[in-house]
């Protein structure tokens, strides 16, 4: 019972609880935003490639600036960084409906605002993951990471369903005001958090001005003597090659193949969030957190997700499709908490920002290839065929993870022993 209640104990703690509730609020707002923004772009252009362009724009900042951001993030306190990012995102999101209401928002202007928001958001994710080990014990990392990811799942579950109804009632632009407010609430939740970041600030391997040297230290850790990290980069990049395009193909699949509107699309997106929330909750409360069991979960999740994605291509019933979308979400939800926990365990605190941003850059590069390739496929061949391709990539990820998991587990065990020494 003690292990089973671990997740609830973390949520009830003052500092991690504030972080979690702030993320719940902002992720619900993101869920509202997701359907409104993509549906608006598709109705305006009628092109799946334009929907994919939104995703491509969101991947450019982490792809180009991720490693540099990591260097400076390792020199800064994580809490103030996250607060400022939330405040800036509040303003940028507020500008979208405001300019639209004034008649001054073009597609190009919308893309610029999306780019700027993605630029500052690139900082938030690594800062958040870096802050988690400062708030919880080592044995609680998987549960804490699953709870953090669970906030995303809650947002995916509640946000899209509500957004679809609100779009039909009041229009997409007004939904974005709510999204802006949620970022502000998240910043307010972060402000009272207490943590100790002095070790992270003081521990550096080079002088503050030596940018190239700091970058090389992070790259050597990822690609040099820490093979566990490199193997995780390969698995995650391959996973993102397929999974990243799913949410951008889904509106086309819903409208052209299932022949449904924004309300039904919202429910499909909520089904994805439901599957992710179920899997994340199970992962947060499970008892066995050893490396072997984590890798087995990773392989099983990608296999289930790949098979379910392939099955969507032969379904035309929205209700049945929603059931398989739940499986897709459940399969996808297990990867990040497992990978984050392994990274947090083997990475020194003063390298965390560089390692996480370098890691994210590889994932974003794969995501960009996947979104552009499968977005083109959805336009040129059809959404069903695109889904089959996505599913096959996820199954390939499971196959690769199966073959490298033994080596990863052995190396992870060795690295944890070295870190403890």
Coordinates of C-alpha atoms in Angstrom, one line a residue:
X1 CA 0.0 0.0 0.0
X2 CA 2.9 2.3 0.7
X3 CA 4.2 2.1 -2.9
X4 CA 0.7 2.2 -4.3
X5 CA 0.1 5.6 -2.6
X6 CA 3.4 7.1 -3.8
X7 CA 1.8 9.2 -6.5
X8 CA -0.8 10.7 -4.1
X9 CA 1.9 11.4 -1.6
X10 CA 3.9 13.4 -4.1
X11 CA 0.8 15.4 -5.2
X12 CA 0.1 16.3 -1.6
X13 CA 3.6 17.6 -0.9
X14 CA 3.7 21.4 -1.0
X15 CA 6.4 22.0 -3.7
X16 CA 5.8 19.2 -6.1
X17 CA 2.1 19.6 -5.6
X18 CA 2.2 23.3 -6.7
X19 CA 4.3 22.3 -9.7
X20 CA 1.8 19.5 -10.6
X21 CA -1.3 21.7 -10.2
X22 CA 0.2 24.5 -12.3
X23 CA 1.0 22.0 -15.0
X24 CA -2.5 20.6 -14.9
X25 CA -4.0 24.0 -15.5
X26 CA -1.7 25.0 -18.3
X27 CA -2.0 21.6 -20.0
X28 CA -5.8 21.8 -20.0
X29 CA -5.3 25.2 -21.7
X30 CA -3.0 23.6 -24.2
X31 CA -5.6 21.0 -24.9
X32 CA -8.2 23.7 -25.6
X33 CA -5.7 25.4 -27.9
X34 CA -4.7 22.3 -29.9
X35 CA -8.1 21.6 -31.5
X36 CA -8.9 25.3 -32.1
X37 CA -5.7 26.1 -33.7
X38 CA -5.4 23.1 -36.0
X39 CA -9.0 23.1 -37.0
X40 CA -8.8 26.8 -37.8
X41 CA -5.7 26.3 -40.0
X42 CA -7.3 23.3 -41.8
X43 CA -10.6 25.1 -42.5
X44 CA -8.7 28.1 -43.8
X45 CA -6.4 26.2 -46.1
X46 CA -7.9 22.8 -46.6
X47 CA -4.4 21.3 -46.5
X48 CA -3.0 18.6 -44.3
X49 CA 0.4 19.9 -45.1
X50 CA -0.5 23.3 -43.7
X51 CA -1.5 21.6 -40.5
X52 CA 1.8 19.8 -40.5
X53 CA 3.4 23.2 -41.0
X54 CA 2.2 24.3 -37.6
X55 CA 4.0 21.3 -36.1
X56 CA 7.1 22.0 -38.2
X57 CA 7.2 25.6 -37.0
X58 CA 7.0 24.4 -33.4
X59 CA 9.9 22.0 -33.9
X60 CA 12.3 24.6 -35.5
X61 CA 13.4 26.4 -32.3
X62 CA 14.3 23.3 -30.3
X63 CA 16.0 21.9 -33.4
X64 CA 18.1 25.0 -34.1
X65 CA 18.7 26.4 -30.6
X66 CA 18.2 23.4 -28.2
X67 CA 21.9 22.8 -27.4
X68 CA 22.7 26.5 -26.9
X69 CA 19.7 26.9 -24.7
X70 CA 20.9 23.9 -22.7
X71 CA 24.3 25.6 -21.9
X72 CA 22.6 28.7 -20.5
X73 CA 19.9 26.7 -18.7
X74 CA 22.6 24.9 -16.8
X75 CA 23.8 28.3 -15.5
X76 CA 20.4 29.5 -14.4
X77 CA 18.0 28.7 -11.6
X78 CA 15.2 26.6 -13.0
X79 CA 12.3 28.1 -11.1
X80 CA 12.7 31.8 -12.3
X81 CA 13.2 30.5 -15.8
X82 CA 9.9 28.6 -15.8
X83 CA 8.0 31.6 -14.3
X84 CA 9.3 34.0 -17.0
X85 CA 8.5 31.5 -19.8
X86 CA 4.9 31.1 -18.5
X87 CA 4.5 34.9 -18.4
X88 CA 5.8 35.4 -21.9
X89 CA 3.6 32.6 -23.2
X90 CA 0.7 34.3 -21.6
X91 CA 1.3 37.5 -23.6
X92 CA 2.0 35.7 -26.9
X93 CA -1.1 33.5 -26.7
X94 CA -3.2 36.5 -25.8
X95 CA -2.0 38.4 -28.9
X96 CA -3.4 35.7 -31.3
X97 CA -7.1 36.2 -30.6
X98 CA -6.6 39.9 -29.9
X99 CA -5.0 40.6 -33.3
X100 CA -7.6 38.3 -35.0
X101 CA -10.4 40.3 -33.4
X102 CA -8.9 43.5 -34.7
X103 CA -8.5 42.1 -38.2
X104 CA -4.7 42.2 -38.2
X105 CA -3.9 38.5 -38.0
X106 CA -2.8 36.8 -41.2
X107 CA -1.7 33.2 -41.6
X108 CA 1.9 34.4 -41.8
X109 CA 1.5 36.5 -38.6
X110 CA -0.1 33.5 -36.8
X111 CA 2.9 31.4 -37.8
X112 CA 5.3 34.1 -36.4
X113 CA 3.5 34.1 -33.1
X114 CA 3.5 30.3 -33.0
X115 CA 7.2 30.3 -33.7
X116 CA 7.9 32.8 -30.9
X117 CA 5.8 30.8 -28.4
X118 CA 7.7 27.7 -29.4
X119 CA 11.0 29.5 -28.9
X120 CA 10.3 30.3 -25.3
X121 CA 8.5 27.0 -24.7
X122 CA 11.8 25.2 -25.8
X123 CA 13.2 26.4 -22.5
X124 CA 10.4 25.2 -20.3
X125 CA 10.5 21.5 -20.9
X126 CA 14.1 20.9 -20.0
X127 CA 13.8 23.3 -17.1
X128 CA 10.8 21.3 -15.8
X129 CA 12.5 17.9 -16.2
X130 CA 15.7 19.3 -14.5
X131 CA 13.6 20.7 -11.6
X132 CA 11.9 17.4 -10.8
X133 CA 15.0 15.7 -9.1
X134 CA 15.3 18.8 -6.9
X135 CA 11.8 18.2 -5.5
X136 CA 11.6 14.4 -5.1
X137 CA 13.8 11.5 -4.0
X138 CA 15.7 9.3 -6.4
X139 CA 13.3 6.4 -5.9
X140 CA 10.3 8.6 -6.8
X141 CA 11.6 9.8 -10.2
X142 CA 9.6 7.4 -12.4
X143 CA 6.4 8.2 -10.4
X144 CA 7.1 11.9 -10.5
X145 CA 7.8 11.9 -14.2
X146 CA 4.6 9.9 -14.8
X147 CA 2.6 12.4 -12.8
X148 CA 4.2 15.3 -14.8
X149 CA 3.3 13.6 -18.0
X150 CA -0.1 12.8 -16.6
X151 CA -0.8 16.6 -16.6
X152 CA -0.3 16.5 -20.3
X153 CA -2.7 13.5 -20.5
X154 CA -5.3 15.3 -18.4
X155 CA -5.1 18.3 -20.7
X156 CA -5.4 16.0 -23.8
X157 CA -8.4 14.3 -22.2
X158 CA -10.4 17.4 -21.0
X159 CA -9.1 20.2 -23.3
X160 CA -10.1 18.9 -26.8
X161 CA -13.6 17.7 -25.8
X162 CA -14.4 21.1 -24.3
X163 CA -12.6 22.9 -27.1
X164 CA -14.7 21.2 -29.8
X165 CA -17.9 22.3 -28.1
X166 CA -16.6 25.9 -27.5
X167 CA -15.5 26.2 -31.1
X168 CA -19.0 25.3 -32.2
X169 CA -20.5 27.8 -29.8
X170 CA -18.3 30.8 -29.7
X171 CA -15.5 30.4 -32.3
X172 CA -11.9 29.2 -32.1
X173 CA -10.3 32.6 -31.3
X174 CA -12.1 33.0 -28.0
X175 CA -10.8 29.6 -26.8
X176 CA -7.3 31.1 -27.0
X177 CA -8.0 33.6 -24.3
X178 CA -8.6 30.7 -21.9
X179 CA -5.3 29.2 -22.9
X180 CA -3.5 32.5 -22.1
X181 CA -5.1 32.6 -18.7
X182 CA -3.9 29.1 -17.9
X183 CA -0.2 30.0 -18.5
X184 CA -0.6 32.9 -16.1
X185 CA -2.1 30.6 -13.4
X186 CA 0.8 28.2 -13.9
X187 CA 3.3 31.0 -13.3
X188 CA 1.4 31.9 -10.0
X189 CA 1.7 28.3 -8.9
X190 CA 5.4 28.2 -9.5
X191 CA 6.2 31.3 -7.5
X192 CA 5.8 29.8 -3.9
X193 CA 7.8 26.6 -4.7
X194 CA 10.9 26.1 -2.6
X195 CA 13.9 24.2 -3.9
X196 CA 17.7 24.0 -3.6
X197 CA 19.5 24.8 -6.8
X198 CA 22.8 26.0 -5.4
X199 CA 24.6 22.7 -6.4
X200 CA 23.3 23.0 -10.0
X201 CA 24.5 26.6 -10.2
X202 CA 28.0 26.1 -8.8
X203 CA 28.9 22.8 -10.4
X204 CA 30.4 23.6 -13.9
X205 CA 33.2 22.0 -15.9
X206 CA 34.3 25.1 -17.7
X207 CA 34.4 28.9 -17.4
X208 CA 31.0 30.6 -17.9
X209 CA 32.2 32.3 -21.1
X210 CA 33.4 29.1 -22.9
X211 CA 30.3 28.3 -24.9
X212 CA 32.0 25.9 -27.2
X213 CA 33.6 24.0 -24.4
X214 CA 30.3 23.8 -22.5
X215 CA 28.7 22.4 -25.6
X216 CA 31.4 19.8 -26.1
X217 CA 31.1 18.6 -22.5
X218 CA 27.4 17.9 -23.1
X219 CA 28.0 16.2 -26.5
X220 CA 30.7 14.0 -25.1
X221 CA 28.4 12.9 -22.3
X222 CA 25.6 11.9 -24.7
X223 CA 27.7 10.5 -27.6
X224 CA 30.8 9.4 -25.8
X225 CA 31.2 7.3 -22.7
X226 CA 27.5 7.2 -21.7
X227 CA 26.1 4.7 -24.2
X228 CA 22.8 4.4 -22.2
X229 CA 22.0 8.0 -23.1
X230 CA 22.9 7.5 -26.8
X231 CA 20.7 4.4 -27.0
X232 CA 17.8 6.3 -25.5
X233 CA 18.4 9.0 -28.1
X234 CA 18.1 6.4 -30.9
X235 CA 14.9 4.8 -29.5
X236 CA 13.2 8.2 -28.8
X237 CA 14.1 9.7 -32.1
X238 CA 12.7 6.7 -34.0
X239 CA 9.5 6.8 -31.8
X240 CA 9.1 10.5 -32.6
X241 CA 9.5 9.9 -36.3
X242 CA 6.2 8.1 -36.2
X243 CA 4.3 9.4 -33.2
X244 CA 4.8 13.1 -33.7
X245 CA 2.8 13.1 -37.0
X246 CA -0.2 11.3 -35.4
X247 CA -1.9 14.4 -34.0
X248 CA -1.5 16.2 -37.3
X249 CA -2.9 13.4 -39.4
X250 CA -5.8 12.9 -37.0
X251 CA -7.8 15.9 -38.1
X252 CA -7.5 14.8 -41.8
X253 CA -8.4 11.3 -40.9
X254 CA -11.4 12.5 -38.9
X255 CA -12.8 14.8 -41.5
X256 CA -12.0 12.9 -44.7
X257 CA -12.1 9.3 -43.6
X258 CA -14.5 9.2 -40.7
X259 CA -16.4 12.3 -42.0
X260 CA -16.9 14.0 -38.6
X261 CA -16.8 17.6 -37.5
X262 CA -14.9 19.5 -34.8
X263 CA -16.9 18.2 -31.9
X264 CA -16.2 14.6 -32.8
X265 CA -12.6 15.4 -33.5
X266 CA -12.4 16.8 -30.0
X267 CA -13.7 13.5 -28.6
X268 CA -11.1 11.6 -30.6
X269 CA -8.4 13.8 -29.1
X270 CA -9.9 13.2 -25.7
X271 CA -9.7 9.5 -26.3
X272 CA -6.0 9.9 -27.0
X273 CA -5.7 11.7 -23.7
X274 CA -7.7 9.1 -21.9
X275 CA -5.4 6.3 -23.0
X276 CA -2.3 8.4 -22.0
X277 CA -3.8 9.3 -18.6
X278 CA -4.7 5.6 -17.8
X279 CA -1.2 4.5 -18.7
X280 CA 0.5 7.4 -16.9
X281 CA -1.5 6.8 -13.8
X282 CA -0.7 3.1 -13.8
X283 CA 3.0 3.9 -14.2
X284 CA 2.9 6.5 -11.4
X285 CA 1.5 4.0 -8.8
X286 CA 3.2 0.8 -9.9
X287 CA 5.6 -0.9 -7.4
X288 CA 8.4 -2.3 -9.6
X289 CA 10.8 0.4 -10.9
X290 CA 13.9 -1.5 -11.8
X291 CA 15.6 -1.0 -15.2
X292 CA 14.5 -4.3 -16.7
X293 CA 10.8 -3.8 -16.0
X294 CA 11.0 -0.2 -17.3
X295 CA 12.4 -1.4 -20.6
X296 CA 9.9 -4.1 -20.9
X297 CA 7.1 -1.5 -20.5
X298 CA 8.7 0.6 -23.2
X299 CA 8.8 -2.2 -25.7
X300 CA 5.2 -3.3 -24.9
X301 CA 3.9 0.3 -25.2
X302 CA 5.4 0.9 -28.6
X303 CA 4.1 -2.4 -29.8
X304 CA 0.6 -1.8 -28.7
X305 CA 0.7 1.8 -30.1
X306 CA 2.0 0.6 -33.5
X307 CA -0.6 -2.2 -33.9
X308 CA -3.5 0.1 -32.8
X309 CA -2.4 2.8 -35.3
X310 CA -2.3 0.4 -38.2
X311 CA -5.8 -0.8 -37.2
X312 CA -7.2 2.7 -37.5
X313 CA -6.6 2.6 -41.2
X314 CA -9.3 -0.1 -41.7
X315 CA -11.9 1.5 -39.4
X316 CA -14.7 3.8 -40.4
X317 CA -16.8 3.9 -37.2
X318 CA -15.9 6.9 -35.1
X319 CA -16.8 5.0 -31.9
X320 CA -14.6 2.0 -32.7
X321 CA -11.8 4.3 -33.9
X322 CA -12.0 6.1 -30.5
X323 CA -11.3 2.8 -28.8
X324 CA -8.2 2.2 -30.8
X325 CA -7.1 5.8 -30.3
X326 CA -7.2 5.1 -26.5
X327 CA -4.7 2.2 -27.2
X328 CA -2.5 4.5 -29.2
X329 CA -2.4 7.0 -26.3
X330 CA -1.7 4.3 -23.7
X331 CA 1.2 3.0 -25.8
X332 CA 2.7 6.4 -26.3
X333 CA 2.4 7.4 -22.6
X334 CA 5.0 5.0 -21.2
X335 CA 8.0 6.2 -23.2
X336 CA 8.8 9.6 -21.7
X337 CA 8.6 8.8 -17.9
X338 CA 10.9 5.8 -18.4
X339 CA 13.4 7.7 -20.5
X340 CA 13.3 10.8 -18.3
X341 CA 13.9 8.7 -15.2
X342 CA 16.9 7.0 -16.8
X343 CA 18.4 10.3 -17.9
X344 CA 17.9 11.9 -14.5
X345 CA 19.6 8.9 -12.8
X346 CA 22.7 8.8 -15.0
X347 CA 23.1 12.6 -15.7
X348 CA 25.0 14.9 -13.2
X349 CA 22.8 17.9 -12.2
X350 CA 25.2 20.4 -13.7
X351 CA 24.9 18.7 -17.2
X352 CA 21.1 18.2 -17.1
X353 CA 20.2 21.1 -19.2
X354 CA 22.7 20.3 -21.9
X355 CA 21.9 16.6 -22.0
X356 CA 18.1 17.2 -22.1
X357 CA 18.2 19.8 -24.8
X358 CA 20.7 17.8 -26.9
X359 CA 18.3 14.8 -26.4
X360 CA 15.3 16.9 -27.4
X361 CA 17.1 18.2 -30.5
X362 CA 17.5 14.7 -31.9
X363 CA 13.8 13.9 -31.1
X364 CA 12.7 17.2 -32.8
X365 CA 14.7 16.5 -35.9
X366 CA 13.1 13.1 -36.2
X367 CA 9.7 14.7 -35.5
X368 CA 10.2 17.2 -38.3
X369 CA 11.0 14.5 -40.8
X370 CA 7.9 12.5 -39.6
X371 CA 5.5 15.4 -39.7
X372 CA 6.6 16.6 -43.2
X373 CA 6.7 13.0 -44.6
X374 CA 3.5 11.7 -43.2
X375 CA 1.7 15.1 -43.8
X376 CA 2.7 14.8 -47.4
X377 CA 1.5 11.2 -47.5
X378 CA -1.9 12.1 -46.0
X379 CA -2.4 14.7 -48.8
X380 CA -1.0 12.7 -51.7
X381 CA -2.1 9.1 -50.9
X382 CA -4.6 9.4 -48.1
X383 CA -4.9 9.5 -44.3
X384 CA -5.4 5.7 -43.9
X385 CA -2.2 4.9 -45.7
X386 CA -0.4 7.5 -43.7
X387 CA -1.6 5.9 -40.5
X388 CA -0.3 2.5 -41.6
X389 CA 3.1 4.1 -42.2
X390 CA 3.0 5.6 -38.7
X391 CA 2.1 2.3 -37.2
X392 CA 5.0 0.5 -38.9
X393 CA 7.5 3.0 -37.6
X394 CA 6.2 2.5 -34.1
X395 CA 6.6 -1.3 -34.5
X396 CA 10.1 -0.8 -35.8
X397 CA 10.8 1.2 -32.6
X398 CA 9.6 -1.7 -30.5
X399 CA 11.9 -4.0 -32.5
X400 CA 14.9 -1.8 -32.0
X401 CA 14.2 -1.3 -28.3
X402 CA 13.9 -5.1 -27.8
X403 CA 17.5 -5.6 -29.2
X404 CA 19.1 -2.7 -27.4
X405 CA 17.3 -3.0 -24.0
X406 CA 19.7 -5.6 -22.6
X407 CA 22.7 -3.5 -23.3
X408 CA 20.9 -0.3 -22.0
X409 CA 20.0 -2.1 -18.8
X410 CA 23.5 -3.3 -18.1
X411 CA 25.0 0.1 -18.9
X412 CA 22.4 1.9 -16.8
X413 CA 23.2 -0.3 -13.9
X414 CA 26.9 0.5 -14.3
X415 CA 26.3 4.2 -14.6
X416 CA 24.1 4.3 -11.5
X417 CA 26.8 2.5 -9.5
X418 CA 29.4 5.0 -10.7
X419 CA 27.2 7.9 -9.8
X420 CA 26.6 6.6 -6.4
X421 CA 30.3 6.0 -5.8

